Short mmCIF file of N, CA, C and O in Angstrom, two decimals:
data_model
loop_
_atom_site.label_atom_id
_atom_site.label_comp_id
_atom_site.label_asym_id
_atom_site.label_seq_id
_atom_site.Cartn_x
_atom_site.Cartn_y
_atom_site.Cartn_z
N UNK A 1 28.14 11.10 -3.49
CA UNK A 1 29.49 11.56 -3.24
C UNK A 1 29.77 11.65 -1.73
O UNK A 1 30.91 11.51 -1.31
N UNK A 2 28.73 11.85 -0.94
CA UNK A 2 28.91 11.89 0.51
C UNK A 2 29.35 10.52 1.03
O UNK A 2 30.20 10.42 1.91
N UNK A 3 28.79 9.47 0.47
CA UNK A 3 29.18 8.11 0.87
C UNK A 3 30.65 7.87 0.49
O UNK A 3 31.42 7.33 1.28
N UNK A 4 31.03 8.29 -0.71
CA UNK A 4 32.42 8.11 -1.15
C UNK A 4 33.38 8.93 -0.29
O UNK A 4 34.47 8.47 0.05
N UNK A 5 32.98 10.14 0.06
CA UNK A 5 33.82 10.97 0.94
C UNK A 5 33.97 10.30 2.30
O UNK A 5 35.06 10.31 2.89
N UNK A 6 32.91 9.68 2.78
CA UNK A 6 32.97 8.97 4.05
C UNK A 6 33.88 7.75 3.95
O UNK A 6 34.61 7.43 4.89
N UNK A 7 33.84 7.09 2.80
CA UNK A 7 34.73 5.95 2.58
C UNK A 7 36.19 6.41 2.55
O UNK A 7 37.05 5.75 3.13
N UNK A 8 36.47 7.55 1.92
CA UNK A 8 37.84 8.09 1.92
C UNK A 8 38.31 8.36 3.34
O UNK A 8 39.45 8.05 3.70
N UNK A 9 37.45 8.96 4.16
CA UNK A 9 37.81 9.23 5.55
C UNK A 9 38.07 7.93 6.31
O UNK A 9 39.00 7.85 7.11
N UNK A 10 37.26 6.92 6.03
CA UNK A 10 37.45 5.62 6.67
C UNK A 10 38.80 5.02 6.28
O UNK A 10 39.53 4.51 7.13
N UNK A 11 39.13 5.08 5.01
CA UNK A 11 40.43 4.57 4.55
C UNK A 11 41.56 5.32 5.24
O UNK A 11 42.57 4.72 5.61
N UNK A 12 41.41 6.62 5.39
CA UNK A 12 42.45 7.43 6.02
C UNK A 12 42.65 7.02 7.48
O UNK A 12 43.77 6.94 7.96
N UNK A 13 41.55 6.76 8.16
CA UNK A 13 41.63 6.44 9.59
C UNK A 13 42.08 5.01 9.87
O UNK A 13 42.91 4.79 10.75
N UNK A 14 41.50 4.03 9.14
CA UNK A 14 41.78 2.63 9.49
C UNK A 14 42.43 1.83 8.37
O UNK A 14 42.80 0.68 8.57
N UNK A 15 42.53 2.42 7.18
CA UNK A 15 43.12 1.71 6.05
C UNK A 15 42.07 1.03 5.19
O UNK A 15 40.93 0.81 5.62
N UNK A 16 42.48 0.70 4.00
CA UNK A 16 41.57 0.12 3.01
C UNK A 16 41.01 -1.22 3.49
O UNK A 16 39.80 -1.45 3.44
N UNK A 17 41.86 -2.10 3.96
CA UNK A 17 41.43 -3.45 4.33
C UNK A 17 40.55 -3.48 5.58
O UNK A 17 39.74 -4.39 5.73
N UNK A 18 40.71 -2.53 6.46
CA UNK A 18 39.94 -2.52 7.71
C UNK A 18 38.68 -1.66 7.62
O UNK A 18 37.96 -1.52 8.61
N UNK A 19 38.41 -1.09 6.45
CA UNK A 19 37.23 -0.23 6.30
C UNK A 19 35.96 -1.02 6.61
O UNK A 19 35.82 -2.18 6.23
N UNK A 20 35.04 -0.37 7.30
CA UNK A 20 33.81 -1.01 7.77
C UNK A 20 32.60 -0.28 7.19
O UNK A 20 32.48 0.93 7.34
N UNK A 21 31.71 -1.03 6.56
CA UNK A 21 30.55 -0.46 5.90
C UNK A 21 29.64 0.27 6.89
O UNK A 21 29.12 1.34 6.59
N UNK A 22 29.47 -0.29 8.06
CA UNK A 22 28.59 0.35 9.06
C UNK A 22 29.14 1.71 9.48
O UNK A 22 28.38 2.68 9.62
N UNK A 23 30.45 1.80 9.67
CA UNK A 23 31.05 3.09 10.04
C UNK A 23 30.95 4.09 8.90
O UNK A 23 30.70 5.28 9.12
N UNK A 24 31.15 3.62 7.67
CA UNK A 24 31.03 4.50 6.51
C UNK A 24 29.61 5.04 6.41
O UNK A 24 29.40 6.23 6.21
N UNK A 25 28.63 4.16 6.57
CA UNK A 25 27.22 4.58 6.51
C UNK A 25 26.91 5.59 7.61
O UNK A 25 26.28 6.63 7.36
N UNK A 26 27.38 5.31 8.81
CA UNK A 26 27.14 6.22 9.94
C UNK A 26 27.77 7.58 9.68
O UNK A 26 27.15 8.62 9.90
N UNK A 27 28.99 7.57 9.19
CA UNK A 27 29.71 8.82 8.89
C UNK A 27 28.99 9.62 7.81
O UNK A 27 28.96 10.84 7.84
N UNK A 28 28.40 8.91 6.85
CA UNK A 28 27.69 9.57 5.74
C UNK A 28 26.28 10.01 6.14
O UNK A 28 25.61 10.73 5.41
N UNK A 29 25.82 9.54 7.30
CA UNK A 29 24.48 9.91 7.76
C UNK A 29 23.37 9.12 7.09
O UNK A 29 22.24 9.59 6.97
N UNK A 30 23.70 7.90 6.65
CA UNK A 30 22.70 7.02 6.04
C UNK A 30 22.72 5.70 6.77
O UNK A 30 23.67 5.37 7.48
N UNK A 31 21.66 4.92 6.60
CA UNK A 31 21.64 3.60 7.21
C UNK A 31 22.50 2.64 6.38
O UNK A 31 22.79 2.90 5.20
N UNK A 32 22.86 1.55 7.00
CA UNK A 32 23.63 0.54 6.28
C UNK A 32 22.82 -0.01 5.12
O UNK A 32 23.35 -0.26 4.04
N UNK A 33 21.51 -0.17 5.32
CA UNK A 33 20.64 -0.66 4.25
C UNK A 33 20.64 0.29 3.06
O UNK A 33 20.68 -0.14 1.90
N UNK A 34 20.61 1.59 3.34
CA UNK A 34 20.65 2.58 2.26
C UNK A 34 21.98 2.51 1.52
O UNK A 34 22.01 2.58 0.29
N UNK A 35 23.07 2.37 2.27
CA UNK A 35 24.36 2.26 1.62
C UNK A 35 24.40 1.04 0.70
O UNK A 35 24.86 1.12 -0.43
N UNK A 36 23.89 -0.09 1.18
CA UNK A 36 23.86 -1.29 0.34
C UNK A 36 22.92 -1.14 -0.84
O UNK A 36 23.14 -1.72 -1.90
N UNK A 37 21.87 -0.37 -0.68
CA UNK A 37 20.95 -0.12 -1.80
C UNK A 37 21.64 0.75 -2.85
O UNK A 37 21.50 0.52 -4.05
N UNK A 38 22.42 1.73 -2.40
CA UNK A 38 23.17 2.58 -3.33
C UNK A 38 24.32 1.82 -3.98
O UNK A 38 24.64 2.03 -5.15
N UNK A 39 24.98 0.98 -3.19
CA UNK A 39 26.15 0.24 -3.64
C UNK A 39 26.02 -1.24 -3.26
O UNK A 39 26.63 -1.69 -2.29
N UNK A 40 25.22 -2.00 -4.02
CA UNK A 40 25.10 -3.42 -3.70
C UNK A 40 26.42 -4.18 -3.92
O UNK A 40 26.65 -5.22 -3.32
N UNK A 41 27.28 -3.62 -4.75
CA UNK A 41 28.59 -4.23 -5.00
C UNK A 41 29.66 -3.35 -4.36
O UNK A 41 29.85 -2.19 -4.75
N UNK A 42 30.35 -3.87 -3.38
CA UNK A 42 31.37 -3.10 -2.65
C UNK A 42 32.47 -2.61 -3.59
O UNK A 42 33.04 -1.55 -3.39
N UNK A 43 32.76 -3.39 -4.63
CA UNK A 43 33.78 -2.97 -5.59
C UNK A 43 33.39 -1.67 -6.30
O UNK A 43 34.25 -0.84 -6.58
N UNK A 44 32.12 -1.49 -6.59
CA UNK A 44 31.65 -0.26 -7.23
C UNK A 44 31.87 0.93 -6.28
O UNK A 44 32.29 2.00 -6.71
N UNK A 45 31.60 0.74 -5.01
CA UNK A 45 31.85 1.80 -4.02
C UNK A 45 33.33 2.14 -3.99
O UNK A 45 33.71 3.31 -4.00
N UNK A 46 34.18 1.11 -3.98
CA UNK A 46 35.62 1.35 -3.96
C UNK A 46 36.07 2.09 -5.22
O UNK A 46 36.87 3.03 -5.13
N UNK A 47 35.57 1.70 -6.37
CA UNK A 47 35.95 2.37 -7.62
C UNK A 47 35.49 3.82 -7.65
O UNK A 47 36.24 4.71 -8.06
N UNK A 48 34.25 4.07 -7.23
CA UNK A 48 33.75 5.45 -7.19
C UNK A 48 34.55 6.30 -6.20
O UNK A 48 34.84 7.47 -6.45
N UNK A 49 34.92 5.70 -5.07
CA UNK A 49 35.71 6.40 -4.06
C UNK A 49 37.11 6.72 -4.59
O UNK A 49 37.61 7.83 -4.41
N UNK A 50 37.71 5.76 -5.27
CA UNK A 50 39.02 6.01 -5.87
C UNK A 50 38.96 7.10 -6.92
O UNK A 50 39.88 7.92 -7.04
N UNK A 51 37.86 7.15 -7.67
CA UNK A 51 37.71 8.20 -8.68
C UNK A 51 37.66 9.58 -8.04
O UNK A 51 38.32 10.52 -8.50
N UNK A 52 36.92 9.70 -6.96
CA UNK A 52 36.85 10.99 -6.25
C UNK A 52 38.21 11.32 -5.64
O UNK A 52 38.66 12.47 -5.70
N UNK A 53 38.87 10.34 -5.07
CA UNK A 53 40.20 10.57 -4.51
C UNK A 53 41.18 11.03 -5.58
O UNK A 53 41.98 11.94 -5.35
N UNK A 54 41.11 10.42 -6.76
CA UNK A 54 41.98 10.84 -7.86
C UNK A 54 41.68 12.27 -8.30
O UNK A 54 42.59 13.03 -8.61
N UNK A 55 40.41 12.64 -8.31
CA UNK A 55 40.04 14.01 -8.67
C UNK A 55 40.62 15.00 -7.66
O UNK A 55 41.13 16.06 -8.04
N UNK A 56 40.56 14.66 -6.39
CA UNK A 56 41.09 15.53 -5.34
C UNK A 56 42.60 15.70 -5.52
O UNK A 56 43.13 16.82 -5.48
N UNK A 57 43.30 14.59 -5.74
CA UNK A 57 44.75 14.66 -5.91
C UNK A 57 45.09 15.46 -7.17
O UNK A 57 46.01 16.29 -7.16
N UNK A 58 44.35 15.25 -8.25
CA UNK A 58 44.61 15.98 -9.49
C UNK A 58 44.44 17.49 -9.28
O UNK A 58 45.24 18.28 -9.77
N UNK A 59 43.39 17.89 -8.56
CA UNK A 59 43.18 19.32 -8.28
C UNK A 59 44.32 19.89 -7.44
O UNK A 59 44.76 21.01 -7.67
N UNK A 60 44.83 19.10 -6.49
CA UNK A 60 45.95 19.56 -5.68
C UNK A 60 47.18 19.76 -6.55
O UNK A 60 47.89 20.76 -6.43
N UNK A 61 47.43 18.81 -7.44
CA UNK A 61 48.59 18.91 -8.32
C UNK A 61 48.46 20.12 -9.25
O UNK A 61 49.42 20.85 -9.47
N UNK A 62 47.27 20.36 -9.76
CA UNK A 62 47.06 21.48 -10.67
C UNK A 62 47.24 22.83 -9.97
O UNK A 62 47.64 23.80 -10.61
N UNK A 63 46.93 22.89 -8.69
CA UNK A 63 47.05 24.14 -7.94
C UNK A 63 48.45 24.40 -7.41
O UNK A 63 48.73 25.48 -6.90
N UNK A 64 49.33 23.41 -7.53
CA UNK A 64 50.69 23.56 -6.99
C UNK A 64 51.47 24.59 -7.80
O UNK A 64 51.30 24.71 -9.01
N UNK A 65 52.34 25.35 -7.14
CA UNK A 65 53.18 26.31 -7.86
C UNK A 65 54.07 25.58 -8.87
O UNK A 65 54.55 24.48 -8.60
N UNK A 66 54.28 26.20 -10.00
CA UNK A 66 55.09 25.60 -11.06
C UNK A 66 56.46 26.29 -11.11
O UNK A 66 56.55 27.50 -10.91
N UNK A 67 57.48 25.52 -11.38
CA UNK A 67 58.84 26.04 -11.52
C UNK A 67 59.42 25.44 -12.79
O UNK A 67 59.18 24.27 -13.08
N UNK A 68 60.18 26.20 -13.57
CA UNK A 68 60.69 25.66 -14.85
C UNK A 68 61.68 24.51 -14.69
O UNK A 68 61.80 23.68 -15.57
N UNK A 69 62.38 24.45 -13.57
CA UNK A 69 63.35 23.38 -13.38
C UNK A 69 62.61 22.14 -12.84
O UNK A 69 61.90 22.24 -11.84
N UNK A 70 62.74 20.95 -13.47
CA UNK A 70 61.97 19.76 -13.06
C UNK A 70 62.17 19.36 -11.60
O UNK A 70 61.19 19.04 -10.92
N UNK A 71 63.40 19.39 -11.12
CA UNK A 71 63.64 19.00 -9.73
C UNK A 71 63.00 20.00 -8.78
O UNK A 71 62.35 19.62 -7.81
N UNK A 72 63.18 21.27 -9.05
CA UNK A 72 62.58 22.31 -8.20
C UNK A 72 61.06 22.21 -8.25
O UNK A 72 60.38 22.41 -7.25
N UNK A 73 60.52 21.87 -9.42
CA UNK A 73 59.07 21.70 -9.57
C UNK A 73 58.58 20.56 -8.67
O UNK A 73 57.54 20.67 -8.03
N UNK A 74 59.32 19.46 -8.62
CA UNK A 74 58.96 18.34 -7.76
C UNK A 74 59.00 18.75 -6.29
O UNK A 74 58.11 18.39 -5.51
N UNK A 75 60.01 19.52 -5.91
CA UNK A 75 60.11 19.99 -4.53
C UNK A 75 58.92 20.89 -4.20
O UNK A 75 58.31 20.77 -3.14
N UNK A 76 58.58 21.81 -5.10
CA UNK A 76 57.44 22.70 -4.88
C UNK A 76 56.13 21.91 -4.76
O UNK A 76 55.30 22.20 -3.90
N UNK A 77 55.96 20.91 -5.61
CA UNK A 77 54.75 20.08 -5.56
C UNK A 77 54.67 19.33 -4.23
O UNK A 77 53.62 19.31 -3.58
N UNK A 78 55.77 18.75 -3.80
CA UNK A 78 55.81 18.02 -2.53
C UNK A 78 55.50 18.95 -1.37
O UNK A 78 54.72 18.61 -0.47
N UNK A 79 56.07 20.13 -1.38
CA UNK A 79 55.81 21.11 -0.33
C UNK A 79 54.34 21.52 -0.32
O UNK A 79 53.72 21.62 0.74
N UNK A 80 53.78 21.73 -1.50
CA UNK A 80 52.36 22.12 -1.60
C UNK A 80 51.45 21.04 -1.04
O UNK A 80 50.55 21.34 -0.25
N UNK A 81 51.70 19.79 -1.41
CA UNK A 81 50.86 18.68 -0.93
C UNK A 81 51.01 18.54 0.59
O UNK A 81 50.02 18.38 1.30
N UNK A 82 52.24 18.62 1.09
CA UNK A 82 52.46 18.49 2.52
C UNK A 82 51.77 19.61 3.30
O UNK A 82 51.22 19.38 4.38
N UNK A 83 51.79 20.81 2.76
CA UNK A 83 51.14 21.93 3.46
C UNK A 83 49.62 21.76 3.49
O UNK A 83 48.97 22.21 4.44
N UNK A 84 49.05 21.13 2.49
CA UNK A 84 47.60 20.89 2.48
C UNK A 84 47.20 19.81 3.46
O UNK A 84 46.13 19.88 4.07
N UNK A 85 48.05 18.81 3.64
CA UNK A 85 47.75 17.73 4.58
C UNK A 85 47.99 18.19 5.99
O UNK A 85 47.42 17.87 6.91
#
């Protein structure tokens, strides 16, 4: 999960297409060889990272204040997410 968290940080900083395996490995505190041993298929790393990212977003949504009116609920959710970022 540390490697996936490092990949999320990399995506945040440089974007998905510009993500670099060496920087991800360095950020995670592992060698590039170890990262490739853990994830020989880059697609598997991306899928695992997306899964963790989805879990984080889901937890944020679940913690957002709820309002009975749908529009107000959307506004509250947007405000909650913005305040966390």
